[in-house]
Short mmCIF file of C-alpha atoms in Angstrom, two decimals:
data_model
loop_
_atom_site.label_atom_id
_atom_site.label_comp_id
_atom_site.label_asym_id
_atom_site.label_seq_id
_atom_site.Cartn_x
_atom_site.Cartn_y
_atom_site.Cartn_z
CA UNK A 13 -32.31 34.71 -7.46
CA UNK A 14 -30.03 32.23 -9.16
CA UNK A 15 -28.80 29.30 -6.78
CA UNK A 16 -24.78 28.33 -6.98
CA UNK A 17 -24.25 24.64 -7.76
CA UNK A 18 -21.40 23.48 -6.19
CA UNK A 19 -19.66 20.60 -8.50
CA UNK A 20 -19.53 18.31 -5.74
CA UNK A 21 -18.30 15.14 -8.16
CA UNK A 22 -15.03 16.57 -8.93
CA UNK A 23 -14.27 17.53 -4.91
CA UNK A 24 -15.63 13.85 -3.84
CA UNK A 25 -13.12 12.42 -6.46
CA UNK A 26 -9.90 14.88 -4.87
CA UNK A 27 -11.18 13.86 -1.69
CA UNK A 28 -10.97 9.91 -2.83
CA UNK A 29 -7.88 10.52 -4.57
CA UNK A 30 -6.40 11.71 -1.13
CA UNK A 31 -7.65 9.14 1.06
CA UNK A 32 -6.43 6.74 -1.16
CA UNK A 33 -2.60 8.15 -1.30
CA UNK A 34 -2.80 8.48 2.71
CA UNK A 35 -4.86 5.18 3.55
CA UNK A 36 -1.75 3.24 1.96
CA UNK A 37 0.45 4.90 4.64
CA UNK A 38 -2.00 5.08 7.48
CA UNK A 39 -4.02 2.05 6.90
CA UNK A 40 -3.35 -0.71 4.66
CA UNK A 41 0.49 -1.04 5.09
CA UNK A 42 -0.83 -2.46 8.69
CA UNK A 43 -2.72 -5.15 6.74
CA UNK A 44 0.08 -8.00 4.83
CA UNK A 45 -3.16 -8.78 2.43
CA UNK A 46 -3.32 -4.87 1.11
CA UNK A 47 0.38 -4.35 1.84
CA UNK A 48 2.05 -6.84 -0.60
CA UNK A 49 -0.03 -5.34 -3.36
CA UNK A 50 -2.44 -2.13 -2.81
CA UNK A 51 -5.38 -3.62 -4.65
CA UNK A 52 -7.02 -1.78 -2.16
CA UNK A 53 -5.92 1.52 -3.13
CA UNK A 54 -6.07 1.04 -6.29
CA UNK A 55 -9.90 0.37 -6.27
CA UNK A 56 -9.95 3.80 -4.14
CA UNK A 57 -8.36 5.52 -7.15
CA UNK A 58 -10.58 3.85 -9.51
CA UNK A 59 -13.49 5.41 -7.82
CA UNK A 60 -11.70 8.79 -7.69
CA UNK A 61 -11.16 8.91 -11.39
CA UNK A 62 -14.75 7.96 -12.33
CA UNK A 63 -15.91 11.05 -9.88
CA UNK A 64 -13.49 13.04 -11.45
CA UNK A 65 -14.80 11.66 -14.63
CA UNK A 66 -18.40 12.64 -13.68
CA UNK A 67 -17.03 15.71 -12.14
CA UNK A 68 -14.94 17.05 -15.47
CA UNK A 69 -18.02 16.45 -17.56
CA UNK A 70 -20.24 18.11 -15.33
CA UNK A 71 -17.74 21.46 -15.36
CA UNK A 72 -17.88 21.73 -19.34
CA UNK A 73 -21.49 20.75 -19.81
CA UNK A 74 -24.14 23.21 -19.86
CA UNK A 75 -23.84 26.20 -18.30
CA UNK A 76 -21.09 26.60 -15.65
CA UNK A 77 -19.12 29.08 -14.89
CA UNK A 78 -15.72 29.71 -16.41
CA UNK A 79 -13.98 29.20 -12.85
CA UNK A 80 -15.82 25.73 -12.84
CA UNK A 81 -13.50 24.54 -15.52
CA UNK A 82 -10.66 25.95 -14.39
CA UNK A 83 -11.08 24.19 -11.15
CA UNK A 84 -11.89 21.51 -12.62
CA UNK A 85 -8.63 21.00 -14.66
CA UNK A 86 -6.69 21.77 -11.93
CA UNK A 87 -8.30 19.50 -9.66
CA UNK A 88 -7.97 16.71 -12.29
CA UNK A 89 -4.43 17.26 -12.81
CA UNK A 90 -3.55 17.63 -9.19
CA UNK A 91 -5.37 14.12 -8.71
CA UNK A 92 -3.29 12.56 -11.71
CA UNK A 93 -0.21 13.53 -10.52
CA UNK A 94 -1.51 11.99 -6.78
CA UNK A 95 -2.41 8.62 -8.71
CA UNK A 96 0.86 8.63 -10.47
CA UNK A 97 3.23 9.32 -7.98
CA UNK A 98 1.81 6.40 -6.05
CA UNK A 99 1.12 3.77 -8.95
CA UNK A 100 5.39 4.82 -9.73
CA UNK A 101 6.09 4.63 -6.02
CA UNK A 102 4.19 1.70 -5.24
CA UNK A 103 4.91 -0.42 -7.98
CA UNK A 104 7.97 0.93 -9.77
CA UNK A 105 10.43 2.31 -7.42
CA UNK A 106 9.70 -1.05 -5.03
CA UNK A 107 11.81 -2.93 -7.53
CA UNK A 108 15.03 -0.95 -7.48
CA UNK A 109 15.34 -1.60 -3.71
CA UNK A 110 18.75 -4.15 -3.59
CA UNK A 111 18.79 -7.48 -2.05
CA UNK A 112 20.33 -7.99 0.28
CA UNK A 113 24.20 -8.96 -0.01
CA UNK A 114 24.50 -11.29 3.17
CA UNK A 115 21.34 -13.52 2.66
CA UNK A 116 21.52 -17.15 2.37
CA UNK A 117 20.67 -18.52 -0.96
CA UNK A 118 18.20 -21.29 -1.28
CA UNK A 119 20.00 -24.71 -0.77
CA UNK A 120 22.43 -22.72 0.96
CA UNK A 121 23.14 -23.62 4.93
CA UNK A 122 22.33 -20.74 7.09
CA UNK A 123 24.58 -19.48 9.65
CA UNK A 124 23.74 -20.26 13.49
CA UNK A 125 22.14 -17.97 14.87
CA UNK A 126 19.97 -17.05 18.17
CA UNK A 127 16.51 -15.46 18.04
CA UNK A 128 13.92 -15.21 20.53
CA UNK A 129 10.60 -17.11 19.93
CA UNK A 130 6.84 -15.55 20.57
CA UNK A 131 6.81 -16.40 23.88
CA UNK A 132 10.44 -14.12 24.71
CA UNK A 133 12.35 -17.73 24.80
CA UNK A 134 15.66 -17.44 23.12
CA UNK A 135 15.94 -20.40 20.15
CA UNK A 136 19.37 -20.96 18.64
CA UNK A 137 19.43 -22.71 14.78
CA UNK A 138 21.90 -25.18 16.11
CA UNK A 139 20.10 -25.87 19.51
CA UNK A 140 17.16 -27.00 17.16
CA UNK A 141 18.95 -28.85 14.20
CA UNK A 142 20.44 -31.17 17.97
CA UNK A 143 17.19 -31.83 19.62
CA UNK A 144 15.76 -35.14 18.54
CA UNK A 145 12.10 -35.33 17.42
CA UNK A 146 10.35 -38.39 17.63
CA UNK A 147 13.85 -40.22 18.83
CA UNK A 148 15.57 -39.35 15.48
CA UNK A 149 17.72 -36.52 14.56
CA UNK A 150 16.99 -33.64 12.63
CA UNK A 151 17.18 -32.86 9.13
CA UNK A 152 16.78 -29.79 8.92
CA UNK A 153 14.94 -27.15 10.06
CA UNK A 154 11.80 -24.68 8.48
CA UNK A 155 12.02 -20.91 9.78
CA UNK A 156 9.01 -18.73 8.91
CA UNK A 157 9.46 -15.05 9.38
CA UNK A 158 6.25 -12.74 10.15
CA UNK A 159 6.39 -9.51 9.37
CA UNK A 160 5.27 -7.15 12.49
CA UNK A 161 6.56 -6.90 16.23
CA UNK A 162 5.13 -9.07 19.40
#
């Protein structure tokens, strides 16, 4: 009776490779620490490509079938093109998004304006560049943006 090995190596590494394109999209992007760069995902790939690695050697070593290697190329190139796509997505085609053309420029004074604070309060730029802190006036103002809805 001869036994079928499966190649389970190269499937693990598709598998990987698949999780890591979706987790980006799913996942991470939730997270500002994986979002602003997808170290994460990229470690997910690197442990794709050394199953596929494993995987590939295992289909041309010894004595697998012919369909083995086939699948095995296939597979590999399938995953590539996976990797790719999101290392050019990613990292690439992130740059060629425009700035915007109505931004402020640093120095530059900003426009009032009225947005509403964490706890649903409307603030207005001018309302705080008027209120007195400590008994003295203003300078200026320091506006940090999070990313995310309350």
């Amino acid at each position: 009776m001869k036994i079928k090995r499966i190649n389970w190596p190269i499937w693990a590494g598709l598998l990987m490779t698949l999780i890591a394109f979706v987790s980006y999209f799913l996942v991470f992007v939730w997270f500002p620490v994986t979002r602003d760069f997808p170290w994460a995902n990229l470690l997910l790939f690197a442990v794709s490509a050394v199953l596929l690695f494993v995987g590939i050697r295992r289909a041309f070593a010894g004595n697998m079938p012919g369909r083995s290697k086939v699948a095995g190329v296939i597979v590999v190139a399938l995953s590539v093109i996976i990797c790719g796509f999101f290392v050019f997505a990613t990292l690439v085609m992130s740059r060629w998004i425009p700035a915007a053309r109505g931004a402020p420029k640093v120095g530059q004074k900003a426009p009032d304006f009225t947005l509403t604070d964490t706890n649903r309060k409307t603030v207005a730029l001018g309302e705080l560049l008027s209120t007195p802190i400590k008994g003295k006036a203003a300078k200026g103002v320091l506006l940090i943006f999070y990313r995310g809805y309350w």
